[in-house]
Coordinates of C-alpha atoms in Angstrom, one line a residue:
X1 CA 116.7 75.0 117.3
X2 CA 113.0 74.3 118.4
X3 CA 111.3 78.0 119.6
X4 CA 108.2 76.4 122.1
X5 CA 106.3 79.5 122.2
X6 CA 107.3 83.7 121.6
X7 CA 105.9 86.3 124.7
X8 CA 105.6 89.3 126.2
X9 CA 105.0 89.8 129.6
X10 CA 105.0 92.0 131.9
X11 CA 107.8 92.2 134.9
X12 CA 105.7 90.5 137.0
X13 CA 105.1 87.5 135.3
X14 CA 101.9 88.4 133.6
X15 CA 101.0 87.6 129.9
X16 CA 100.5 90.3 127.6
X17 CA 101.1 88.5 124.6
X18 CA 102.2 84.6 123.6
X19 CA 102.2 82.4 120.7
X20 CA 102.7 79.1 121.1
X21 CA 104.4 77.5 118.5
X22 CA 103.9 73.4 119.9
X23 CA 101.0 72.5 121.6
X24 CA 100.4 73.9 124.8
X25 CA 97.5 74.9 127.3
X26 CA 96.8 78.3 128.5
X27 CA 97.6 77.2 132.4
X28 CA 101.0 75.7 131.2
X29 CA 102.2 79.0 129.4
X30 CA 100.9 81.0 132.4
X31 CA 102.4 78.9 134.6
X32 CA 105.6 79.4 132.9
X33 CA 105.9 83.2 132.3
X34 CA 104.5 83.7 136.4
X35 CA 107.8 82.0 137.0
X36 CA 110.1 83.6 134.7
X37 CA 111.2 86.8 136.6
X38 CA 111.9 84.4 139.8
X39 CA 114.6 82.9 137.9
X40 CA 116.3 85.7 136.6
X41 CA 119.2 87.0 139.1
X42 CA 119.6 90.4 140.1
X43 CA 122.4 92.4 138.8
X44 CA 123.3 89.8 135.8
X45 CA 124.3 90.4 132.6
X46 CA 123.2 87.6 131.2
X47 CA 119.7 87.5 128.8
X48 CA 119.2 83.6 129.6
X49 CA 118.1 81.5 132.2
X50 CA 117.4 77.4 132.5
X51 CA 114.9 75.2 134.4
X52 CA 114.7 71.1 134.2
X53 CA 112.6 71.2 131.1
X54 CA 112.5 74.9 129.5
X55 CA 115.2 77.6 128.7
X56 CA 114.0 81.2 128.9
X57 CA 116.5 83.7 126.3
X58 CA 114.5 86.9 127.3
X59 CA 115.4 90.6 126.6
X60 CA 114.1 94.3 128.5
X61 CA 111.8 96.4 126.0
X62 CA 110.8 99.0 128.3
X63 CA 108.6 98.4 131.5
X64 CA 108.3 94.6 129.5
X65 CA 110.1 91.1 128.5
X66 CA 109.6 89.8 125.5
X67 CA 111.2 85.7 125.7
X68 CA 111.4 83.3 123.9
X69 CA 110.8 79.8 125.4
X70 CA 112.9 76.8 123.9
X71 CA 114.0 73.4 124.7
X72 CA 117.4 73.7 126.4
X73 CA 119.1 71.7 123.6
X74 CA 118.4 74.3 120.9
X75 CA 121.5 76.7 119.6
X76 CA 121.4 79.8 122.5
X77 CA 123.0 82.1 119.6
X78 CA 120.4 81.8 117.1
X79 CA 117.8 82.4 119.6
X80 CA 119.5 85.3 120.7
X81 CA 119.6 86.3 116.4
X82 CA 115.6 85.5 116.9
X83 CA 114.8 87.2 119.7
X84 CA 116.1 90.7 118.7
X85 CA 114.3 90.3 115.2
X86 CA 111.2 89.8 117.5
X87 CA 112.4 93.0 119.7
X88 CA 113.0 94.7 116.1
X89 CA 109.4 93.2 114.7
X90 CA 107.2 94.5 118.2
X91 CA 109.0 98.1 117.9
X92 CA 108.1 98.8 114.4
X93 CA 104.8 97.5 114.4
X94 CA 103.9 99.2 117.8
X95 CA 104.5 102.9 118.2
X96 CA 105.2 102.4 122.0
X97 CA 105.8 99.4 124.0
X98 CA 103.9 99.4 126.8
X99 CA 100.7 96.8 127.1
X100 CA 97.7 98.8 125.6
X101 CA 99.6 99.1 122.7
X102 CA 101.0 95.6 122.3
X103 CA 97.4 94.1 123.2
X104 CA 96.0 97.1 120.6
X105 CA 98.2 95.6 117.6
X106 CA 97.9 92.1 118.9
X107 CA 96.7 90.7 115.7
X108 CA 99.5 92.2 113.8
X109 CA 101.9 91.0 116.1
X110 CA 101.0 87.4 115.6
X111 CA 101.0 87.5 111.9
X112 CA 105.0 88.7 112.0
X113 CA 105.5 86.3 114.4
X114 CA 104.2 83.3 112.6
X115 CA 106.1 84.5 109.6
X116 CA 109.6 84.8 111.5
X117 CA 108.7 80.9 113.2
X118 CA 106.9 78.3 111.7
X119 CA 106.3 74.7 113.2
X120 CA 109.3 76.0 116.2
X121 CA 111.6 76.6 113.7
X122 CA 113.4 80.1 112.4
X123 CA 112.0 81.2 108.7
X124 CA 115.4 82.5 107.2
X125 CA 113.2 86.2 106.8
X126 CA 114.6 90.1 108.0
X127 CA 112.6 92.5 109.1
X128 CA 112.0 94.1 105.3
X129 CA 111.4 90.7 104.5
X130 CA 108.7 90.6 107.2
X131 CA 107.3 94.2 106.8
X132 CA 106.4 93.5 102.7
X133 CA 104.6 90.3 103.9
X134 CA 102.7 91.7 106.4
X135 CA 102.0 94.7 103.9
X136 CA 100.7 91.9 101.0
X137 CA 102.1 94.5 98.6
X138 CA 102.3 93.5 94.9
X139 CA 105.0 95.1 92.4
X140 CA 103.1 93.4 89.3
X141 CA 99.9 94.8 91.3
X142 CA 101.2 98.3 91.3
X143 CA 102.1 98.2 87.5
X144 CA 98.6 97.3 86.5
X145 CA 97.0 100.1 89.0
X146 CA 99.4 102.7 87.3
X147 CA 98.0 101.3 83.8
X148 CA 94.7 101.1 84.5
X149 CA 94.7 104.7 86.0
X150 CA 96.3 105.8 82.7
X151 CA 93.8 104.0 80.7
X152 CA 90.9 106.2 82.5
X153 CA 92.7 109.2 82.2
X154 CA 93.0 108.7 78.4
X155 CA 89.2 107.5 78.2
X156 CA 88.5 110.4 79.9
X157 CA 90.5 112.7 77.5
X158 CA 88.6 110.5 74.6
X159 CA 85.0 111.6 76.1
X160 CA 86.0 115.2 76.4
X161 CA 87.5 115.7 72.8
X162 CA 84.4 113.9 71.1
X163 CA 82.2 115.9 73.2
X164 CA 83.4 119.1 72.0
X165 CA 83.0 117.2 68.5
X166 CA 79.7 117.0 69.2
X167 CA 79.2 120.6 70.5
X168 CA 80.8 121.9 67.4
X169 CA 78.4 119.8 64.8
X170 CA 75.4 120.6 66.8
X171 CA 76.1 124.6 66.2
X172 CA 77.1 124.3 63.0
X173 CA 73.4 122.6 62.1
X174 CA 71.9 125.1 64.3
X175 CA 73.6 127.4 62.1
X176 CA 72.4 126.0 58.9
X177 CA 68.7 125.4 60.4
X178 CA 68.8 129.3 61.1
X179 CA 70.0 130.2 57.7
X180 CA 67.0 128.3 56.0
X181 CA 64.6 129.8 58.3
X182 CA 65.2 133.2 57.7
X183 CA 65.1 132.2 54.2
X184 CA 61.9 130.8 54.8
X185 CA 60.6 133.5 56.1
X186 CA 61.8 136.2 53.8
X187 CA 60.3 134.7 50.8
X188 CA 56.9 133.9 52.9
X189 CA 56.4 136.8 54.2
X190 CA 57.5 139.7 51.4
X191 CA 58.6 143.3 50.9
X192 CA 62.1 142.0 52.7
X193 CA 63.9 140.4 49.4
X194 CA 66.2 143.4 49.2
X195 CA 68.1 141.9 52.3
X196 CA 69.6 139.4 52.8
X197 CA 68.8 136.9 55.5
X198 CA 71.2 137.0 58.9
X199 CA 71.7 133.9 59.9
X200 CA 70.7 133.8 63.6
X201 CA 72.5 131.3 66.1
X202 CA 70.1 130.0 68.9
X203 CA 70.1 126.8 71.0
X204 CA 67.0 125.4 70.2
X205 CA 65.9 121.2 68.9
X206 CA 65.7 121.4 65.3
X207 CA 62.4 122.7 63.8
X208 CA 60.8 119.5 61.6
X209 CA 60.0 121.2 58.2
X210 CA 56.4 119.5 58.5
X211 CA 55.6 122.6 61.4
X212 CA 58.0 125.0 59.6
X213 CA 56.6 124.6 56.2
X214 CA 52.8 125.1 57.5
X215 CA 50.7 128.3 56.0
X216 CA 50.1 131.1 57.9
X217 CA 46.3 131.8 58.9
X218 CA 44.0 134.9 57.9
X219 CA 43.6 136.3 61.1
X220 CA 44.5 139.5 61.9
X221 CA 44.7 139.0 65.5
X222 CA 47.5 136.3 65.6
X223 CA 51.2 137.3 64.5
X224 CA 52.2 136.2 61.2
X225 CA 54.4 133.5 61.2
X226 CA 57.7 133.2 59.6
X227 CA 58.4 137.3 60.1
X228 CA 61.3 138.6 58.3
X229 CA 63.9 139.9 60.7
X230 CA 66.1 141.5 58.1
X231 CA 68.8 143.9 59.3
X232 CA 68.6 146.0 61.8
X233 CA 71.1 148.1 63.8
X234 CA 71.1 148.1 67.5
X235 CA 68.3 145.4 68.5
X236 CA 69.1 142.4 70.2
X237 CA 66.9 139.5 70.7
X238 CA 67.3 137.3 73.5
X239 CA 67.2 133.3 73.0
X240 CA 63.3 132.8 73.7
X241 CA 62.3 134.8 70.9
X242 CA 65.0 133.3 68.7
X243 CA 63.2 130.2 70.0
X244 CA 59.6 131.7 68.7
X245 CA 60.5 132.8 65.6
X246 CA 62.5 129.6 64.5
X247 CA 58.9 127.8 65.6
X248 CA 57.2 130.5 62.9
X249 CA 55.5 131.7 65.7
X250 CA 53.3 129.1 66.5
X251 CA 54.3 128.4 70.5
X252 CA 53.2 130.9 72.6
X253 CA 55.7 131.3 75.7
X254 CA 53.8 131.6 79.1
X255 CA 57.8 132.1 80.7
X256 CA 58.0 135.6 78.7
X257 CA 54.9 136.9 81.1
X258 CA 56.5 135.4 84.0
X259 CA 58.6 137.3 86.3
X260 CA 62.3 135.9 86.3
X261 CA 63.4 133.3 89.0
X262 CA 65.4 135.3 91.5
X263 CA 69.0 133.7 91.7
X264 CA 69.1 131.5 94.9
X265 CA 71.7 133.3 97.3
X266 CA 75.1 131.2 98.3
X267 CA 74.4 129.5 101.6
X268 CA 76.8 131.0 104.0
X269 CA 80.2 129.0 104.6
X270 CA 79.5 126.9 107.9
X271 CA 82.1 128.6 110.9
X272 CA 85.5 126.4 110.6
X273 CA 86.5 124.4 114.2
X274 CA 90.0 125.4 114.8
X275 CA 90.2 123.2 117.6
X276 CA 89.7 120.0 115.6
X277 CA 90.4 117.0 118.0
X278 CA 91.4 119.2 121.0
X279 CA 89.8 118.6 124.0
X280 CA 87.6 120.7 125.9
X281 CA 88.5 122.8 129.1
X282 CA 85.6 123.6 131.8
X283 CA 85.4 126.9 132.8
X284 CA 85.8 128.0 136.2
X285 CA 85.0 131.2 137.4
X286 CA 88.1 132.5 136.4
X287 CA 89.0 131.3 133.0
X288 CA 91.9 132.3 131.1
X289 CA 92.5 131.9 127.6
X290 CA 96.0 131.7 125.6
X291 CA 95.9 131.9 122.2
X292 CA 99.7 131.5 120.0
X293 CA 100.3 131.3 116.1
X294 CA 103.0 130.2 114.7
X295 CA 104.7 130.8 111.1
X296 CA 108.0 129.8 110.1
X297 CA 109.5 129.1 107.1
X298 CA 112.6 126.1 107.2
X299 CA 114.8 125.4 105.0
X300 CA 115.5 122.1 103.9
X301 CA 119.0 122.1 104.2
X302 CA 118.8 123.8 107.5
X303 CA 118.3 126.7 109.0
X304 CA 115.4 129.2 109.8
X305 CA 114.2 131.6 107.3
X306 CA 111.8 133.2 109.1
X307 CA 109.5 132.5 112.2
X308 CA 107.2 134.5 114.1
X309 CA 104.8 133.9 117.0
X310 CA 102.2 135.9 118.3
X311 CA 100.0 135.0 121.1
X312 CA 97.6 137.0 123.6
X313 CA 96.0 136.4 127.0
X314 CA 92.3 136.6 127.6
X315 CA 90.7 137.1 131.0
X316 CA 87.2 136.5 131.3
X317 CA 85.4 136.8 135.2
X318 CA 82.0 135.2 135.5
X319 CA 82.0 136.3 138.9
X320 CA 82.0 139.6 140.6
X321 CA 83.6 138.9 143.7
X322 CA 86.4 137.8 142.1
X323 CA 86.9 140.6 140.1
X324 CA 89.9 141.7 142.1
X325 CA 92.5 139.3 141.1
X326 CA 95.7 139.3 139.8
X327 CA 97.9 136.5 137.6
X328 CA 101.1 135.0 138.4
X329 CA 103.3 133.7 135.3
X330 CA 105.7 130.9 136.1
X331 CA 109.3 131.3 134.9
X332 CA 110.1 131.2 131.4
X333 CA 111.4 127.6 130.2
X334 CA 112.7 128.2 127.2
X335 CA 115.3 131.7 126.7
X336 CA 113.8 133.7 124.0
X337 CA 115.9 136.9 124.7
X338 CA 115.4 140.4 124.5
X339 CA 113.5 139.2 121.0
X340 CA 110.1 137.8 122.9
X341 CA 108.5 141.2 123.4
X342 CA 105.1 141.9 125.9
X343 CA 102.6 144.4 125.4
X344 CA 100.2 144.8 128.3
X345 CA 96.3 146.5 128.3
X346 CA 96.9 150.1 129.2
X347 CA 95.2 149.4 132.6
X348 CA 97.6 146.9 133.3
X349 CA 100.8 147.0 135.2
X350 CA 103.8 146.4 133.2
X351 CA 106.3 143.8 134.4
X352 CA 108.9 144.7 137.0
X353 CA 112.5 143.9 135.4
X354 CA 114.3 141.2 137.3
X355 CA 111.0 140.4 139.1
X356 CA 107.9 137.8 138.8
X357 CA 106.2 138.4 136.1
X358 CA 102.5 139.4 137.6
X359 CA 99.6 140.2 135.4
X360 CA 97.6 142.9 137.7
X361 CA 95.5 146.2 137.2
X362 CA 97.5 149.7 138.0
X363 CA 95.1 150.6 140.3
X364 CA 94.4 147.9 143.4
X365 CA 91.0 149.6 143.7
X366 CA 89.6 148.6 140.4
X367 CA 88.1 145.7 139.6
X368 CA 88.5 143.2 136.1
X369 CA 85.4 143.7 134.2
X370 CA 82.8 141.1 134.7
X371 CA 81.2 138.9 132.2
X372 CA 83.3 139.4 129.6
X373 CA 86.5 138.5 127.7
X374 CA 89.5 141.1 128.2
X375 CA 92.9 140.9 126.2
X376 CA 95.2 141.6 129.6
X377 CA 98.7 140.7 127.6
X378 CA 99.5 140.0 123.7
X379 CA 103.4 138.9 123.0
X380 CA 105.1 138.7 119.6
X381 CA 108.4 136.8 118.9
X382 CA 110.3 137.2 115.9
X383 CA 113.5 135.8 115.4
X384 CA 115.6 133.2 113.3
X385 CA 116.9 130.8 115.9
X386 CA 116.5 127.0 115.0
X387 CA 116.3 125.6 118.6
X388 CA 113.2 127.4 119.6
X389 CA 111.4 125.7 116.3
X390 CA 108.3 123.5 118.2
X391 CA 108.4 121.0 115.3
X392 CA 111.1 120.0 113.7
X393 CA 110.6 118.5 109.7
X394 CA 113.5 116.8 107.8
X395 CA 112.1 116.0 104.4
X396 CA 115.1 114.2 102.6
X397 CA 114.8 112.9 98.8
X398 CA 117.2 110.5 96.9
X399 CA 116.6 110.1 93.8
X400 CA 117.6 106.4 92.1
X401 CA 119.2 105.2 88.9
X402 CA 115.6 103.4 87.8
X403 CA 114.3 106.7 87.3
X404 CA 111.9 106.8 90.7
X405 CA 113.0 108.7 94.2
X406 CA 113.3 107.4 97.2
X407 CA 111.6 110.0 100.5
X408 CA 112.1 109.9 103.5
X409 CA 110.4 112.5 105.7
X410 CA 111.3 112.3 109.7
X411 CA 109.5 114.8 112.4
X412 CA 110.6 115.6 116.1
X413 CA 109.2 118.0 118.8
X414 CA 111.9 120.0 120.0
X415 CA 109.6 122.2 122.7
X416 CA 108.1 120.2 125.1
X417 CA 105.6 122.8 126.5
X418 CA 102.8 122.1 123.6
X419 CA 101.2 118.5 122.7
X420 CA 100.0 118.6 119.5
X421 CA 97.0 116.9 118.0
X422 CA 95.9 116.2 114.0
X423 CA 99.2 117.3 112.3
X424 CA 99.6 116.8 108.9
X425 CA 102.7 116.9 107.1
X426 CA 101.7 117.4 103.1
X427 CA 104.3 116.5 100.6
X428 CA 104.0 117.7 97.0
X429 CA 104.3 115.1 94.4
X430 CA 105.5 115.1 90.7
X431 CA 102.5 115.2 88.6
X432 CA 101.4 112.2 87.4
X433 CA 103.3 109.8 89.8
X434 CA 101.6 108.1 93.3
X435 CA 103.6 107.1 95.7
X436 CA 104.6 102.9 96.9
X437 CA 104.5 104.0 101.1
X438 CA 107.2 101.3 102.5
X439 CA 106.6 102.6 106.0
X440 CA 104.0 100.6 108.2
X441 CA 101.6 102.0 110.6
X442 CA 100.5 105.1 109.3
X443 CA 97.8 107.2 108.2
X444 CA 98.4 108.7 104.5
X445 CA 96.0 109.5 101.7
X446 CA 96.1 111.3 98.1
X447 CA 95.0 115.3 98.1
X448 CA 93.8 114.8 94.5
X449 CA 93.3 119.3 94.8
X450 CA 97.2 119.8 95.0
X451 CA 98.3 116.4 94.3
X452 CA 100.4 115.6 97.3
X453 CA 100.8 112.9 100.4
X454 CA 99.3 114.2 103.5
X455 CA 100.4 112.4 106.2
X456 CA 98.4 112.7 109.4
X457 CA 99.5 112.4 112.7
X458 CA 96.8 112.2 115.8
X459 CA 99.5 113.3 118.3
X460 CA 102.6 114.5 119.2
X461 CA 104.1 114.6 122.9
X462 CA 106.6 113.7 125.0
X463 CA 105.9 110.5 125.4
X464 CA 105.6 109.6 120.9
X465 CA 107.8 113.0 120.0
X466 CA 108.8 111.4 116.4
X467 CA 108.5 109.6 113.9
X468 CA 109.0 109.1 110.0
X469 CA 107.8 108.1 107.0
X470 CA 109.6 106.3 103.7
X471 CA 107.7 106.1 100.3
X472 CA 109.0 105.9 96.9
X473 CA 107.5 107.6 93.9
X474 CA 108.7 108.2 89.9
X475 CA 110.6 111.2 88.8
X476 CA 114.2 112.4 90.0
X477 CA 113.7 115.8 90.4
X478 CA 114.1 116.7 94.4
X479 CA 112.9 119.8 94.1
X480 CA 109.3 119.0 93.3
X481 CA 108.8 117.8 96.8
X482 CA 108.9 121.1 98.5
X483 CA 107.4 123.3 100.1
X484 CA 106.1 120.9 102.9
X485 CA 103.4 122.3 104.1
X486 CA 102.6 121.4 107.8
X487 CA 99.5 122.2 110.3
X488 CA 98.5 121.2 113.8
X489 CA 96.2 122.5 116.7
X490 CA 98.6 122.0 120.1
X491 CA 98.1 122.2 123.6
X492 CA 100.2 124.4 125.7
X493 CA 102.3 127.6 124.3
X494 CA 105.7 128.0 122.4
X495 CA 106.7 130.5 124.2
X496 CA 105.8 129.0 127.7
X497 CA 103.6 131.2 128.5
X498 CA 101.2 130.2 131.3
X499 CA 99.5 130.9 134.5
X500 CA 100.6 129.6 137.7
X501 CA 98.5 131.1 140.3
X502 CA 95.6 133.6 141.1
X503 CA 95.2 135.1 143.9
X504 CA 93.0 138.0 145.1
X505 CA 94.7 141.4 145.8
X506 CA 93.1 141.7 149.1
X507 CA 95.0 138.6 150.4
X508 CA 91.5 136.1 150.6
X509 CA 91.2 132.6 149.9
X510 CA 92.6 131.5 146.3
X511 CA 89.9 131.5 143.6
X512 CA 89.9 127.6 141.7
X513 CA 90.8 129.1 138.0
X514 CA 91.2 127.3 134.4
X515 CA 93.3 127.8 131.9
X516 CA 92.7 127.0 128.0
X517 CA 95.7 127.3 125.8
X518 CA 95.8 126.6 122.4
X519 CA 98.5 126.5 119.6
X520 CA 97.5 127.0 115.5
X521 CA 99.6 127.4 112.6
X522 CA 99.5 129.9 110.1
X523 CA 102.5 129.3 107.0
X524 CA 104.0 126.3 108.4
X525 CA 106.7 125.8 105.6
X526 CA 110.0 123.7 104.9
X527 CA 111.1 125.2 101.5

């Protein structure tokens, strides 16, 4: 079996992506794959085709071919076996197969393809095989991370237990530099023996007996040094003048004058962008705004504990001769049942049962107000039905016999009305255990706050609607992994509410209009 070179072109015969794996020019390949799909007959079966010199074993993957070019006396069954691990390699690396993504993960691509041929001929490698290469992942690597990590935890540990040592040895000589002061002093300064000294706790540098031990002048004007304190019942000095009198008085404190520092206030938190990666709508002159949150609570096993959505439409008019307007909702997609419930503003006309549903003012004479936003409709679902869940979770542990667990977490979007941008699945961890991720191509990291995996996810659509993730991690207990916590901002509404058409009540032209609808999450749970 001698592979000449592994592609992906399009249908037409363009190159998206070749290696070569003998020596070949750039015009011969091209040459080659421009005259591929001639060859191939309509309406065959068959995933081969011949020429004089090359044989072409080629399979669909999507609106592409990905081939592989041989010599026509290599074995057509292993290059068949080769090919779909190629097919298998190009659908796990890329998330979709169409050409900005292949040419995107190009250099990827080529590693796993050098690792599954070498020199023309098949490496005897599987996709797992393939996947651990390309991930240069290390077991004995791992072992030493999880050591050294343990290591700095217990230095750390170390540091904190000798520094409350050294707390507790520095108040306990603060205590007995205290004690002989007010010895000192009573015996300096008389007509206090008959008490005995209170030791006095203050955090202070230790006086050096040389400025303790000095005499006190004869002036009358300056205070004594080394006063008794003696006993006395409800006084309370404050730490600067345990300060002074431990210095016998011979510091005199320009901060006691001074008025005290006001505290600095809390800078205000910075307003939070619920939007996130969203894009932008430009507002027209008539711009309405949807607003929806979602919480639900699934269970793990299945089911629906509990979900609720509650949206509202905003109507805002910028100008005033289109203030007489009214809204047309298109049909509802998805059946929510009597259990989707409208409330409309009290100068809005409710909806006719069995009839469009129209978004208009009771009286035809008056006019939206201008200039400003106005909730014309709020809605509120509440219910326990699993098919009308936007995003589906399946968080599914197994725990092994070497004492770690084996998750695999897989997500779905079951409504297509919303796209949904920056979600984030978060998976609690056992404490003290980090995660081995055996799934490639995707963006993880550590929450060290609640120690657990947050997986993020740019978007979600139609077109990429799942995906899942596999990591392994120590401990067997499955119930440490939940709740999964999940939050995204979408585009669209769960309840399909939009707006099809405005149109002005005295039959004129159609105002242009733009609608802005936005999804968040409240208590997105699987528990």
């Amino acid at each position: 079996m001698v592979v000449l070179a592994a592609s992906i072109c399009t249908k037409g015969g363009k190159a998206v992506l070749s290696r070569q794996f003998h020596p070949m020019t750039r015009t011969h390949i091209e040459s080659l794959l421009a005259s591929f799909p001639k060859l191939i007959p309509t309406n065959s079966q068959h995933t081969s085709v011949e020429t004089a010199q090359v044989r072409y074993v080629y399979q669909p993957l999507e609106d592409l071919y990905i081939l592989l070019i041989t010599n026509k006396a290599s074995n057509i069954l292993q290059d068949i076996d080769t090919l779909h691990l190629f097919a298998r390699v190009v659908s796990d690396i890329c998330r979709t197969a169409d050409e900005r993504e292949i040419q995107k993960q190009s250099f990827e691509l080529l590693s796993a393809f050098d690792e599954i041929v070498s020199m023309g001929y098949r490496e005897q490698v599987n996709l797992i095989q393939v996947r651990s290469i390309l991930e240069m992942e290390s077991h004995e690597e791992k072992i030493q991370d999880i050591i050294a990590r343990n290591k700095e935890a217990e230095a750390k540990e170390e540091l904190k237990r000798r520094a409350r040592q050294l707390e507790l040895q520095r108040r306990e000589q603060q205590k007995r530099a205290a004690v002989s002061g007010s010895g000192g002093s009573s015996y300096l300064g008389g007509g206090m023996s008959g008490y005995s000294p209170v030791p006095q706790r203050f955090d202070a540098p230790e006086v050096s007996a040389a400025r303790t031990a000095s005499p006190a002048p004869a002036s009358s004007a300056r205070t004594p040094p080394f006063k008794g304190s003696g006993m006395k019942l409800g006084s309370k000095k404050t730490r600067q003048a345990e300060l002074l009198d431990a210095l016998g008085g011979e510091l005199v404190s320009e901060e006691l004058s001074a008025p005290p520092t006001p505290p600095i206030p809390d800078p205000s938190p910075a307003p939070t962008n619920t939007r996130s990666s969203l894009p932008s709508i430009a507002a027209e002159s008539v711009h309405i705004v949807i607003k929806e949150q979602i919480d639900v609570s699934l269970m793990h096993d299945g089911g629906v504990q509990s979900m609720e959505v509650k949206g509202d439409m905003n109507l805002q008019v910028s100008d005033p001769a289109l203030a007489h307007i009214k809204l047309a909702l298109p049909s509802p997609t998805t059946d929510f049942g009597s259990d989707l419930q409208f409330k409309q503003h009290p100068n809005v006309a409710k909806f006719a049962p069995g009839q469009n549903r129209i978004v208009a003012l009771k009286d035809p004479s008056r006019a939206f107000p201008v200039g400003q936003a106005l909730a014309v409709l709020k809605w509120r679902y509440a219910g326990r039905d699993e098919s009308l869940v936007p995003l589906s979770i399946n968080c599914w542990p197994s725990p092994s016999n070497d004492g770690t667990c084996e998750v695999n977490i897989e997500y779905e979007l079951e409504n297509e009305n919303v796209t949904l941008h920056d979600v984030v699945i978060s998976i609690p961890l056992p404490a003290g255990s980090y995660p081995s991720i055996t799934t490639t191509q995707c963006d993880y990291s550590i929450n060290p706050a609640t120690h657990s995996l947050d997986w993020s996810i740019p978007l979600v659509s139609t077109v990429a609607r799942r995906g899942t993730l596999e990591f392994t991690v120590g401990g067997d207990d499955t119930s440490v992994f939940f709740p999964v916590h999940v939050s995204f901002v979408g585009r669209g509404s769960i309840a399909g509410i939009g707006v099809d058409a405005v149109s002005r009540v005295d039959g004129g032209e159609d105002p242009v209009f733009s609608v802005d609808a936005v999804v968040t999450t409240g208590n997105y749970l699987v528990i």
